[in-house]
Coordinates of C-alpha atoms in Angstrom, one line a residue:
Chain Q
M13 CA -17.4 35.9 -68.7
A14 CA -17.2 36.6 -72.5
A15 CA -20.6 38.6 -72.2
S16 CA -19.3 40.8 -69.4
S17 CA -16.1 41.3 -71.4
D18 CA -18.2 42.3 -74.5
K19 CA -20.2 44.7 -72.4
S20 CA -17.2 46.4 -71.1
N21 CA -15.7 46.7 -74.5
V22 CA -19.0 48.4 -75.7
R23 CA -18.9 50.8 -72.7
S24 CA -15.2 51.6 -73.4
A25 CA -16.1 52.3 -77.0
N26 CA -19.0 54.4 -75.9
V27 CA -16.8 56.5 -73.6
R28 CA -14.2 56.9 -76.2
T29 CA -16.8 58.1 -78.9
A30 CA -18.4 60.5 -76.2
L31 CA -15.1 62.0 -75.4
I32 CA -14.3 62.7 -79.0
L33 CA -17.6 64.4 -79.6
L34 CA -17.5 66.3 -76.4
S35 CA -14.0 67.8 -77.3
I36 CA -15.4 68.8 -80.8
A37 CA -18.1 70.6 -78.8
L38 CA -15.7 72.3 -76.4
V39 CA -13.3 73.3 -79.3
F40 CA -16.2 75.1 -81.0
F41 CA -17.6 76.7 -77.8
F42 CA -14.3 78.1 -76.7
G43 CA -12.9 78.4 -80.2
I44 CA -15.6 80.9 -81.2
I45 CA -15.1 83.0 -78.1
F46 CA -11.2 83.0 -78.5
A47 CA -11.4 83.9 -82.2
K48 CA -13.7 86.8 -81.4
F49 CA -11.5 87.8 -78.3
V50 CA -8.5 88.0 -80.7
G51 CA -10.6 89.7 -83.1
D52 CA -9.1 88.2 -86.2
A53 CA -11.2 86.4 -88.8
S54 CA -8.3 84.1 -89.8
T55 CA -8.0 82.8 -86.2
G56 CA -11.5 81.6 -86.4
M57 CA -10.9 79.7 -89.5
T58 CA -7.8 78.3 -88.1
V59 CA -9.5 77.0 -84.9
I60 CA -12.3 75.4 -87.0
G61 CA -9.8 74.0 -89.4
F62 CA -7.7 72.5 -86.6
A63 CA -11.0 71.0 -85.1
I64 CA -11.9 69.4 -88.3
L65 CA -8.3 68.1 -88.7
L66 CA -8.2 66.8 -85.2
F67 CA -11.4 64.9 -85.7
L68 CA -10.2 63.4 -89.1
V69 CA -6.9 62.3 -87.6
V70 CA -8.5 60.6 -84.7
T71 CA -11.3 59.0 -86.7
I72 CA -8.9 57.7 -89.4
G73 CA -6.5 56.7 -86.8
R74 CA -9.0 54.5 -85.0
S75 CA -10.4 53.0 -88.3
V76 CA -6.8 52.0 -89.4
R77 CA -6.1 50.5 -85.9
R78 CA -9.3 48.5 -86.0
K79 CA -8.5 47.1 -89.4
K80 CA -5.0 46.1 -88.3
Chain C
M4 CA -35.1 50.8 -96.6
S5 CA -35.5 47.3 -97.7
S6 CA -37.0 44.6 -95.4
I7 CA -34.8 43.5 -92.4
P8 CA -35.1 39.9 -91.6
H9 CA -33.8 39.0 -88.2
D10 CA -33.1 35.9 -86.3
P11 CA -36.5 34.7 -84.8
A12 CA -34.4 32.9 -82.1
A13 CA -33.7 36.3 -80.6
D14 CA -37.1 36.3 -78.8
H15 CA -38.2 38.6 -76.0
A16 CA -39.1 36.3 -73.4
H17 CA -37.3 38.4 -70.7
D18 CA -38.3 41.8 -72.0
D19 CA -41.2 42.2 -69.7
H20 CA -39.2 42.4 -66.4
A21 CA -39.8 46.0 -65.6
H22 CA -38.0 46.7 -62.3
H23 CA -38.5 50.4 -61.8
P24 CA -39.8 52.8 -59.1
T25 CA -43.5 53.7 -59.4
G26 CA -45.3 57.0 -59.2
I27 CA -43.5 60.3 -59.7
M28 CA -40.2 58.8 -58.8
R29 CA -40.3 56.5 -61.9
W30 CA -40.4 59.7 -64.1
I31 CA -37.7 61.7 -62.2
T32 CA -35.2 58.8 -61.8
T33 CA -35.9 56.9 -65.0
T34 CA -33.1 55.9 -67.2
N35 CA -35.2 54.0 -69.5
H36 CA -35.1 55.4 -73.2
K37 CA -39.0 54.8 -73.6
D38 CA -39.9 56.8 -70.5
I39 CA -37.4 59.5 -71.2
G40 CA -38.9 59.5 -74.8
T41 CA -42.4 59.9 -73.4
L42 CA -41.2 62.8 -71.0
Y43 CA -39.6 64.6 -74.1
L44 CA -42.7 64.3 -76.1
L45 CA -45.2 65.4 -73.3
F46 CA -42.8 68.3 -72.6
S47 CA -42.7 69.3 -76.2
L48 CA -46.6 69.0 -76.5
T49 CA -46.9 71.2 -73.3
M50 CA -44.5 73.8 -74.8
F51 CA -46.2 73.7 -78.0
F52 CA -49.4 74.8 -76.3
V53 CA -47.5 77.6 -74.4
G54 CA -46.0 78.9 -77.6
G55 CA -49.2 78.4 -79.4
T56 CA -51.2 80.5 -76.8
M57 CA -48.7 83.3 -77.4
A58 CA -49.3 82.9 -81.2
L59 CA -53.0 83.2 -80.7
T60 CA -52.5 86.3 -78.6
I61 CA -50.5 87.7 -81.4
R62 CA -53.2 86.9 -83.9
T63 CA -55.8 88.4 -81.6
E64 CA -54.0 91.7 -81.6
L65 CA -53.6 91.5 -85.5
F66 CA -57.3 90.7 -86.1
Q67 CA -57.9 94.2 -87.1
P68 CA -55.7 97.4 -87.4
G69 CA -55.1 99.5 -84.2
M70 CA -54.1 98.5 -80.7
Q71 CA -56.7 96.2 -79.0
V72 CA -55.5 93.7 -76.7
V73 CA -51.6 94.1 -75.6
H74 CA -49.1 96.8 -75.3
P75 CA -46.6 97.0 -78.2
E76 CA -43.7 96.2 -75.9
F77 CA -45.5 93.0 -74.6
F78 CA -46.4 92.1 -78.4
N79 CA -42.8 92.1 -79.3
S80 CA -42.0 90.0 -76.1
L81 CA -44.7 87.6 -77.4
T82 CA -43.1 87.3 -80.9
T83 CA -39.7 86.8 -79.4
L84 CA -40.8 84.2 -76.8
H85 CA -43.1 82.4 -79.3
G86 CA -40.2 81.8 -81.6
L87 CA -37.7 80.8 -78.8
I88 CA -40.3 78.4 -77.3
M89 CA -41.5 76.8 -80.6
V90 CA -37.9 76.2 -81.7
F91 CA -36.1 75.1 -78.4
G92 CA -39.0 74.1 -76.4
A93 CA -41.5 72.3 -79.0
I94 CA -39.9 71.2 -82.1
M95 CA -36.4 70.1 -80.9
P96 CA -37.6 68.2 -77.9
A97 CA -40.4 66.5 -80.0
A98 CA -37.6 65.3 -82.4
V99 CA -35.4 64.1 -79.4
G100 CA -38.5 62.3 -78.0
F101 CA -39.0 60.4 -81.2
A102 CA -35.1 59.6 -81.2
N103 CA -35.3 58.3 -77.7
W104 CA -38.4 56.1 -78.4
Q105 CA -37.3 54.8 -81.8
I106 CA -33.7 54.7 -82.2
P107 CA -32.8 51.9 -79.8
M108 CA -35.8 49.8 -80.9
M109 CA -34.9 50.4 -84.7
I110 CA -31.2 49.3 -84.3
G111 CA -31.8 46.6 -81.9
A112 CA -30.2 48.1 -78.8
P113 CA -31.4 47.5 -75.3
D114 CA -31.3 51.5 -74.4
M115 CA -29.4 54.4 -75.2
A116 CA -25.6 54.4 -74.6
F117 CA -25.5 56.7 -71.6
A118 CA -28.8 56.1 -69.7
R119 CA -28.1 58.5 -66.8
M120 CA -26.9 61.2 -69.1
N121 CA -30.1 60.7 -71.0
N122 CA -32.1 61.4 -67.9
W123 CA -30.1 64.5 -67.2
S124 CA -30.6 65.8 -70.7
F125 CA -34.1 65.8 -70.3
W126 CA -34.3 67.1 -66.7
L127 CA -32.5 70.1 -67.8
L128 CA -35.2 71.2 -70.0
P129 CA -38.0 72.2 -67.5
P130 CA -35.7 74.6 -65.5
A131 CA -34.8 76.3 -68.7
A132 CA -38.4 76.5 -69.9
I133 CA -39.4 77.9 -66.6
M134 CA -36.7 80.6 -67.0
L135 CA -37.7 81.4 -70.4
V136 CA -41.4 81.8 -69.5
G137 CA -40.6 83.3 -66.1
S138 CA -38.8 86.2 -67.8
F139 CA -42.1 87.6 -68.5
F140 CA -42.5 88.3 -64.7
V141 CA -39.2 90.0 -64.0
P142 CA -38.8 93.8 -64.0
G143 CA -38.7 95.0 -67.6
G144 CA -40.4 91.9 -68.9
A145 CA -39.2 89.2 -71.4
F146 CA -36.7 90.2 -74.2
A147 CA -38.6 91.9 -77.0
G148 CA -35.9 92.1 -79.8
G149 CA -36.8 88.9 -81.6
W150 CA -35.9 85.3 -81.2
T151 CA -32.5 86.0 -83.1
L152 CA -31.3 88.1 -79.9
Y153 CA -29.4 90.8 -82.1
P154 CA -27.5 93.5 -80.3
P155 CA -27.6 96.3 -79.6
L156 CA -31.0 95.6 -78.2
S157 CA -30.0 92.4 -76.5
V158 CA -27.0 94.1 -74.8
Q159 CA -29.3 97.0 -73.6
A160 CA -32.3 94.9 -72.7
P161 CA -33.3 94.4 -69.0
M162 CA -33.0 91.3 -66.9
G163 CA -35.3 89.2 -68.9
M164 CA -32.5 88.9 -71.4
D165 CA -30.3 87.3 -68.8
L166 CA -32.9 84.6 -68.2
T167 CA -33.2 84.1 -71.8
I168 CA -29.3 83.7 -72.1
F169 CA -29.2 81.1 -69.4
A170 CA -32.3 79.3 -70.8
V171 CA -30.4 79.1 -74.1
H172 CA -27.2 77.8 -72.3
I173 CA -29.1 75.1 -70.4
M174 CA -31.2 73.9 -73.5
G175 CA -27.9 73.9 -75.6
A176 CA -26.2 71.7 -72.9
S177 CA -29.2 69.4 -73.0
S178 CA -29.1 69.1 -76.8
I179 CA -25.3 68.5 -76.9
M180 CA -25.5 65.8 -74.1
G181 CA -28.6 64.2 -76.1
S182 CA -26.5 64.4 -79.5
I183 CA -23.4 62.6 -77.9
N184 CA -25.8 60.0 -76.6
I185 CA -27.5 59.4 -80.0
I186 CA -24.3 59.2 -82.0
T187 CA -22.7 57.0 -79.6
T188 CA -25.8 54.7 -79.4
I189 CA -26.0 54.5 -83.3
L190 CA -22.4 53.9 -83.9
N191 CA -21.5 51.4 -81.1
M192 CA -24.8 49.7 -80.3
R193 CA -26.3 48.4 -83.5
A194 CA -27.5 44.8 -83.5
P195 CA -25.3 42.3 -85.2
G196 CA -25.6 42.6 -89.0
M197 CA -27.2 46.0 -88.9
T198 CA -24.6 47.6 -91.0
M199 CA -24.8 51.4 -91.7
M200 CA -26.4 51.1 -95.0
K201 CA -29.2 48.9 -93.4
L202 CA -30.1 51.6 -90.8
P203 CA -33.6 52.9 -91.2
L204 CA -33.7 56.3 -92.7
F205 CA -35.1 57.8 -89.5
V206 CA -31.9 56.7 -87.7
W207 CA -29.6 58.2 -90.5
T208 CA -31.4 61.5 -90.4
W209 CA -30.9 61.6 -86.6
L210 CA -27.2 60.6 -86.9
I211 CA -26.6 63.6 -89.1
T212 CA -28.8 65.9 -87.1
A213 CA -26.9 65.0 -83.9
Y214 CA -23.4 65.8 -85.7
L215 CA -25.0 69.1 -86.8
L216 CA -26.0 69.9 -83.3
I217 CA -22.6 69.2 -81.9
A218 CA -21.1 71.6 -84.4
V219 CA -23.6 74.5 -84.0
M220 CA -24.9 74.4 -80.5
P221 CA -21.6 75.4 -79.0
V222 CA -21.3 78.2 -81.3
L223 CA -24.7 79.6 -80.2
A224 CA -23.7 79.0 -76.5
G225 CA -20.3 81.0 -77.3
A226 CA -22.3 83.8 -78.9
V227 CA -24.7 84.2 -76.0
T228 CA -21.9 83.9 -73.6
M229 CA -20.2 86.9 -75.2
L230 CA -23.5 88.7 -75.1
L231 CA -23.6 88.1 -71.4
T232 CA -19.9 89.3 -70.9
D233 CA -20.8 92.3 -72.8
R234 CA -23.7 93.1 -70.6
H235 CA -22.2 92.5 -67.4
F236 CA -18.3 92.1 -67.4
G237 CA -17.3 95.3 -69.5
T238 CA -16.3 93.4 -72.7
S239 CA -17.1 94.8 -76.1
F240 CA -17.5 91.8 -78.4
F241 CA -20.8 93.2 -79.9
N242 CA -21.0 96.6 -78.2
A243 CA -20.2 99.2 -80.7
A244 CA -19.7 101.9 -78.0
G245 CA -16.6 100.0 -76.9
G246 CA -15.4 99.1 -80.4
G247 CA -17.3 96.0 -80.8
D248 CA -19.3 94.8 -83.9
P249 CA -23.0 94.0 -83.7
V250 CA -22.9 92.6 -87.3
L251 CA -20.4 90.0 -86.0
F252 CA -23.2 88.6 -83.8
Q253 CA -25.5 88.2 -86.7
H254 CA -22.8 86.2 -88.6
V255 CA -22.2 83.9 -85.4
F256 CA -25.8 83.7 -84.9
W257 CA -26.7 82.4 -88.3
F258 CA -23.8 80.1 -88.5
F259 CA -25.9 78.3 -85.9
G260 CA -29.3 79.5 -87.1
H261 CA -29.3 78.1 -90.5
P262 CA -28.1 74.6 -89.7
E263 CA -30.7 74.8 -86.9
V264 CA -33.4 74.8 -89.5
Y265 CA -32.1 71.5 -90.8
I266 CA -31.8 70.2 -87.3
M267 CA -35.6 70.8 -87.0
I268 CA -36.4 69.3 -90.4
L269 CA -34.1 66.3 -91.0
P270 CA -35.8 64.2 -88.4
A271 CA -38.9 65.0 -90.0
F272 CA -37.6 63.9 -93.2
G273 CA -36.7 60.6 -91.5
I274 CA -40.1 60.1 -90.0
V275 CA -41.8 60.8 -93.5
S276 CA -39.3 58.2 -95.0
E277 CA -40.5 55.6 -92.7
I278 CA -44.2 56.3 -93.3
I279 CA -44.4 56.6 -97.0
P280 CA -42.8 53.2 -97.8
T281 CA -45.1 51.5 -95.2
F282 CA -48.3 52.8 -96.6
A283 CA -47.3 52.6 -100.3
R284 CA -46.2 49.0 -99.5
K285 CA -42.9 49.5 -101.5
P286 CA -39.3 49.8 -100.2
L287 CA -38.1 53.4 -100.1
F288 CA -37.0 54.4 -103.6
G289 CA -33.2 55.3 -103.8
Y290 CA -32.2 54.5 -100.1
A291 CA -28.5 55.3 -100.7
S292 CA -29.3 58.5 -102.6
M293 CA -31.6 59.5 -99.7
V294 CA -28.7 59.1 -97.2
Y295 CA -26.4 61.0 -99.5
A296 CA -28.9 63.7 -99.9
V297 CA -29.3 64.1 -96.1
A298 CA -25.6 64.3 -95.7
S299 CA -25.3 66.9 -98.5
I300 CA -28.0 69.0 -97.2
A301 CA -26.3 69.0 -93.7
I302 CA -22.9 69.9 -95.3
L303 CA -24.4 72.8 -97.4
S304 CA -26.3 74.2 -94.5
F305 CA -22.9 75.4 -93.1
I306 CA -22.2 77.6 -96.0
V307 CA -25.4 79.5 -96.4
W308 CA -25.9 81.4 -93.2
A309 CA -25.6 84.9 -94.8
H310 CA -28.6 84.6 -96.9
H311 CA -30.3 85.8 -93.7
M312 CA -28.3 89.0 -93.9
F313 CA -28.5 90.1 -97.5
T314 CA -29.7 93.6 -96.3
V315 CA -27.0 93.9 -93.7
G316 CA -24.4 94.8 -96.5
M317 CA -21.8 92.6 -98.0
P318 CA -19.5 92.5 -101.1
A319 CA -21.4 91.5 -104.3
A320 CA -19.2 88.4 -104.4
G321 CA -20.5 87.4 -101.1
L322 CA -24.1 88.1 -102.2
L323 CA -23.6 85.9 -105.2
F324 CA -21.8 83.0 -103.2
F325 CA -24.5 82.8 -100.7
M326 CA -27.3 83.1 -103.3
Y327 CA -26.1 80.3 -105.3
A328 CA -25.0 78.1 -102.3
T329 CA -28.6 78.5 -101.0
M330 CA -30.1 77.4 -104.3
L331 CA -27.7 74.5 -104.4
I332 CA -29.4 73.1 -101.4
A333 CA -32.6 72.6 -103.7
V334 CA -30.8 69.8 -105.5
P335 CA -30.5 67.3 -102.6
T336 CA -33.9 68.4 -101.3
G337 CA -35.4 67.8 -104.7
V338 CA -33.8 64.3 -104.8
K339 CA -35.6 63.6 -101.6
V340 CA -38.9 64.9 -102.9
F341 CA -38.5 62.7 -106.0
N342 CA -37.7 59.7 -104.1
W343 CA -40.7 60.0 -101.8
L344 CA -42.9 60.4 -105.0
A345 CA -41.3 57.6 -106.7
T346 CA -41.9 55.4 -103.7
M347 CA -45.5 56.1 -104.0
W348 CA -45.7 55.5 -107.7
R349 CA -47.5 52.4 -108.4
G350 CA -47.5 51.6 -104.6
S351 CA -50.6 49.8 -103.2
M352 CA -51.2 53.0 -101.3
T353 CA -53.8 53.3 -98.4
F354 CA -54.4 56.6 -96.7
E355 CA -54.5 56.1 -93.1
T356 CA -53.8 59.1 -90.9
P357 CA -50.1 58.9 -90.8
M358 CA -49.8 58.6 -94.5
L359 CA -52.2 61.7 -94.8
F360 CA -49.8 63.6 -92.6
A361 CA -46.9 62.5 -94.7
I362 CA -48.6 63.5 -97.9
G363 CA -49.5 66.7 -96.4
F364 CA -46.0 67.3 -95.3
L365 CA -44.8 66.6 -98.9
F366 CA -47.2 69.1 -100.5
L367 CA -46.8 71.9 -97.9
F368 CA -43.0 71.5 -97.3
T369 CA -42.4 71.6 -101.0
M370 CA -44.4 74.9 -101.3
G371 CA -42.2 76.2 -98.4
G372 CA -39.2 75.2 -100.3
F373 CA -40.2 77.0 -103.4
T374 CA -40.8 80.2 -101.5
G375 CA -37.3 79.6 -100.0
L376 CA -36.0 79.6 -103.4
V377 CA -37.7 82.8 -104.1
L378 CA -35.9 84.3 -101.0
A379 CA -32.7 83.0 -102.0
I380 CA -32.6 85.5 -105.0
T381 CA -30.7 88.4 -103.5
P382 CA -32.6 91.3 -105.1
V383 CA -36.0 89.7 -104.4
D384 CA -34.9 89.1 -100.8
I385 CA -33.8 92.6 -100.3
Q386 CA -37.4 93.7 -101.3
L387 CA -39.1 90.9 -99.0
Q388 CA -36.7 91.1 -96.0
D389 CA -38.6 91.3 -92.7
T390 CA -42.0 91.2 -94.4
Y391 CA -44.8 88.7 -93.8
Y392 CA -43.7 86.8 -96.9
V393 CA -40.7 85.5 -94.8
V394 CA -43.1 84.6 -92.0
A395 CA -45.3 82.6 -94.4
H396 CA -42.2 80.9 -95.8
F397 CA -40.8 79.7 -92.4
H398 CA -44.1 78.6 -91.1
Y399 CA -44.6 76.5 -94.3
V400 CA -41.2 74.9 -93.7
L401 CA -41.3 74.5 -89.9
V402 CA -45.1 74.0 -89.1
A403 CA -46.3 72.1 -92.3
G404 CA -42.8 70.5 -92.4
S405 CA -41.6 69.6 -88.9
L406 CA -45.0 69.6 -87.2
F407 CA -47.0 67.7 -89.7
A408 CA -44.3 65.0 -89.9
F409 CA -44.2 64.7 -86.1
F410 CA -47.9 64.3 -85.9
G411 CA -47.6 61.7 -88.7
G412 CA -44.9 60.0 -86.6
A413 CA -47.0 60.1 -83.5
Y414 CA -49.9 58.4 -85.1
Y415 CA -47.7 55.9 -86.9
W416 CA -46.0 54.8 -83.5
L417 CA -48.8 55.4 -81.1
P418 CA -50.0 51.7 -81.5
K419 CA -46.4 50.6 -80.6
W420 CA -46.1 53.0 -77.7
T421 CA -49.4 52.6 -76.1
G422 CA -50.5 49.1 -77.3
T423 CA -53.8 50.8 -78.4
M424 CA -55.0 51.8 -81.9
Y425 CA -55.8 55.5 -82.1
D426 CA -59.2 56.6 -83.3
E427 CA -58.8 56.6 -87.2
T428 CA -61.9 58.8 -87.7
L429 CA -60.6 61.4 -85.3
G430 CA -57.1 61.3 -86.7
K431 CA -58.4 62.1 -90.1
W432 CA -60.4 64.9 -88.7
H433 CA -57.4 66.3 -87.0
F434 CA -55.4 66.0 -90.4
W435 CA -58.0 67.7 -92.5
T436 CA -58.8 70.4 -89.9
I437 CA -55.3 71.4 -89.5
M438 CA -54.6 71.2 -93.2
I439 CA -57.3 73.4 -94.1
F440 CA -56.8 76.0 -91.2
F441 CA -53.0 75.9 -91.6
N442 CA -53.4 77.2 -95.1
I443 CA -56.1 79.7 -94.1
T444 CA -53.6 81.1 -91.6
F445 CA -50.4 81.2 -93.4
F446 CA -51.2 81.3 -97.2
P447 CA -52.5 85.0 -97.1
M448 CA -49.3 85.9 -95.3
H449 CA -47.6 85.6 -98.7
F450 CA -49.9 88.3 -100.1
L451 CA -49.4 90.6 -97.0
G452 CA -45.7 90.1 -97.4
L453 CA -45.8 90.9 -101.2
A454 CA -47.9 94.0 -100.3
G455 CA -45.2 95.2 -97.9
M456 CA -46.5 94.4 -94.5
P457 CA -43.6 94.3 -92.1
R458 CA -43.3 91.4 -89.5
R459 CA -43.1 92.1 -85.7
I460 CA -45.6 94.9 -85.7
P461 CA -48.6 95.1 -83.5
D462 CA -50.6 97.6 -85.6
Y463 CA -50.7 98.0 -89.4
A464 CA -52.1 100.1 -92.3
Q465 CA -55.8 99.6 -93.1
Q466 CA -54.9 98.0 -96.6
F467 CA -53.7 94.9 -94.8
A468 CA -56.8 94.5 -92.7
D469 CA -58.7 91.8 -94.7
W470 CA -56.1 89.2 -95.0
N471 CA -55.1 89.6 -91.4
M472 CA -58.6 88.9 -90.3
V473 CA -58.6 85.7 -92.4
A474 CA -55.2 84.8 -91.0
S475 CA -56.4 85.2 -87.4
I476 CA -59.6 83.2 -88.0
G477 CA -57.4 80.4 -89.3
A478 CA -55.0 80.7 -86.4
F479 CA -57.8 79.9 -84.0
G480 CA -59.2 77.1 -86.0
F481 CA -55.6 75.6 -86.2
G482 CA -55.0 76.0 -82.4
L483 CA -58.5 74.5 -81.4
S484 CA -57.9 71.6 -84.0
Q485 CA -55.0 70.5 -81.8
L486 CA -57.5 69.5 -79.0
I487 CA -58.5 66.6 -81.2
F488 CA -55.0 65.2 -81.1
V489 CA -55.0 65.7 -77.2
Y490 CA -58.2 63.7 -77.0
V491 CA -56.9 60.9 -79.4
L492 CA -53.7 60.8 -77.2
I493 CA -55.7 60.6 -73.9
K494 CA -57.8 57.7 -75.4
C495 CA -54.8 55.7 -76.5
I496 CA -52.9 56.2 -73.1
R497 CA -56.1 55.1 -71.3
G498 CA -56.3 52.1 -73.6
D499 CA -59.6 53.2 -74.9
G500 CA -59.6 51.6 -78.4
A501 CA -58.8 48.4 -80.2
K502 CA -55.8 46.5 -79.0
A503 CA -52.8 47.2 -81.2
P504 CA -51.2 44.0 -82.9
A505 CA -47.3 43.8 -82.9
K506 CA -47.4 45.1 -86.4
P507 CA -50.5 47.1 -87.0
W508 CA -49.2 48.2 -90.5
E509 CA -48.8 45.6 -93.2
G510 CA -46.1 47.4 -95.0
A511 CA -43.8 48.2 -92.0
D512 CA -40.6 46.3 -91.8
T513 CA -38.2 47.9 -89.4
L514 CA -37.2 46.1 -86.1
E515 CA -39.5 47.8 -83.7
W516 CA -42.4 46.0 -85.3
T517 CA -41.0 42.6 -84.3
L518 CA -41.6 43.7 -80.5
P519 CA -45.0 43.2 -79.1
S520 CA -47.4 46.3 -78.5
P521 CA -47.1 48.1 -76.3
A522 CA -43.2 47.8 -76.5
P523 CA -42.1 46.1 -73.3
Y524 CA -40.2 48.2 -70.6
H525 CA -36.9 46.4 -71.6
S526 CA -36.4 45.4 -75.2
F527 CA -33.7 43.7 -77.2
E528 CA -31.6 42.7 -74.0
T529 CA -30.5 39.9 -76.4
P530 CA -29.6 41.7 -79.6
P531 CA -31.5 40.4 -82.6
V532 CA -29.4 39.2 -85.5
V533 CA -30.2 41.2 -88.6
K534 CA -29.5 39.2 -91.8

């Protein structure tokens, strides 16, 4: 029972990590097209800045939660 | 990395239970990381020969001045497809093949985190390769504007360009899926006690490489998507006629393209960092500094892209920034080279084939790094832009860098993969022949470039004839030498050789060497405890 619960915990952790990584890839893909579509260099920087900020918030948040 | 003692109680009694289909279905439906690693490696070897055949055709045409063998347009298609195939079809899949085979075994995981996605990641590649090579046979032929796909040529090119765009999309998706898998596996599936700072350096380099891939592959995919809409849907992202900016594409492309160089070289650093301590019989010197150096190289790779564009035109402050930022990369790279040398210093070294390749890598990659520093100097780069000096530089980095390390890695792990020791004499013949022929091929290109011979031309002035002839002879020697490797590989796969023990290398101390040789189909189903 404990082994299957461990496996399911690892599985959920894997899916969470994969979704975070996928979201980064999608932000970069659509971000670059959106930034060029708008035609403003500062939009591109904002998109990348937001992506990095989002990643930091999520990873720091997860780390803090785990320590609690 | 220092040695990793692990719990001997974690045996492999149940590892041999290989329940899998047989025949062709085994390979199509497999979710086993070892099978998929094998598929990646065989695919990359095949594409290496396809791209290599194109290179030999290019060198045949350049054997002497004048037009002999191919039409100029086809020559340009060959240079374009040679670059694309070697980067996306040979080097990157080879690195992923090593990752698939080694990472789970090195961290004590039973398999990759997403086994089915791993299968899809691989099986996306053959259709992409078929599209890329198939573009030769569509009306107008393959794209002929260079692997960088610059507009306006790429906006105006015939149908072959569309196939190239779709191939890049598919290979990009495959890389992103593979990277997600690798990062998730490393972060979540390490054996108990395997802390991040106990990871073998090969695993560290791949973790950082995978982050690089996730950051830059979507940018390339976005760029080629915009090319596609410019071509067929009336947008004007890069089409100057509609108010677009072709230079914008160059910025976006190289934002992908420069980190891509490190995507190809960092796994090679990882392999060399496993081989040198093993054959020097010493722990890797400065493990922590090696990890930080790899991370620094990866971060710096994002802020140097415009050194590929010094001649395009930018403000003086921009030129200075990109020049100094590029030079800065020499610092963490120098740390790595110093640490490899320090690991060998006073070690009990022996020179089996993997070690020869690692030392060959060290020597030739450092030369490529030095010519990179030369090209980082803006005024010099403006002189040498688009000459054979650049061709020599990036072949020293990518062939003598990535390829030599991958051959070293293949010889190093072949006993574990196949259960048979490779033929040491033939391995050494392979090393020395390609070491000699590589330098005969690419060293003269420095002279040609300094004398002003432009790249991507099928014909050239008489003054360049002698060195071109030498380079072409070297290229054929280099190409034919690879047949030695194929022979060695076939011998190992057929079990024609001495049986490999679990740990054929006395100095090896990572987890995969605790498994029997060949590695069982399922390994570490009970995680080892690393102390």
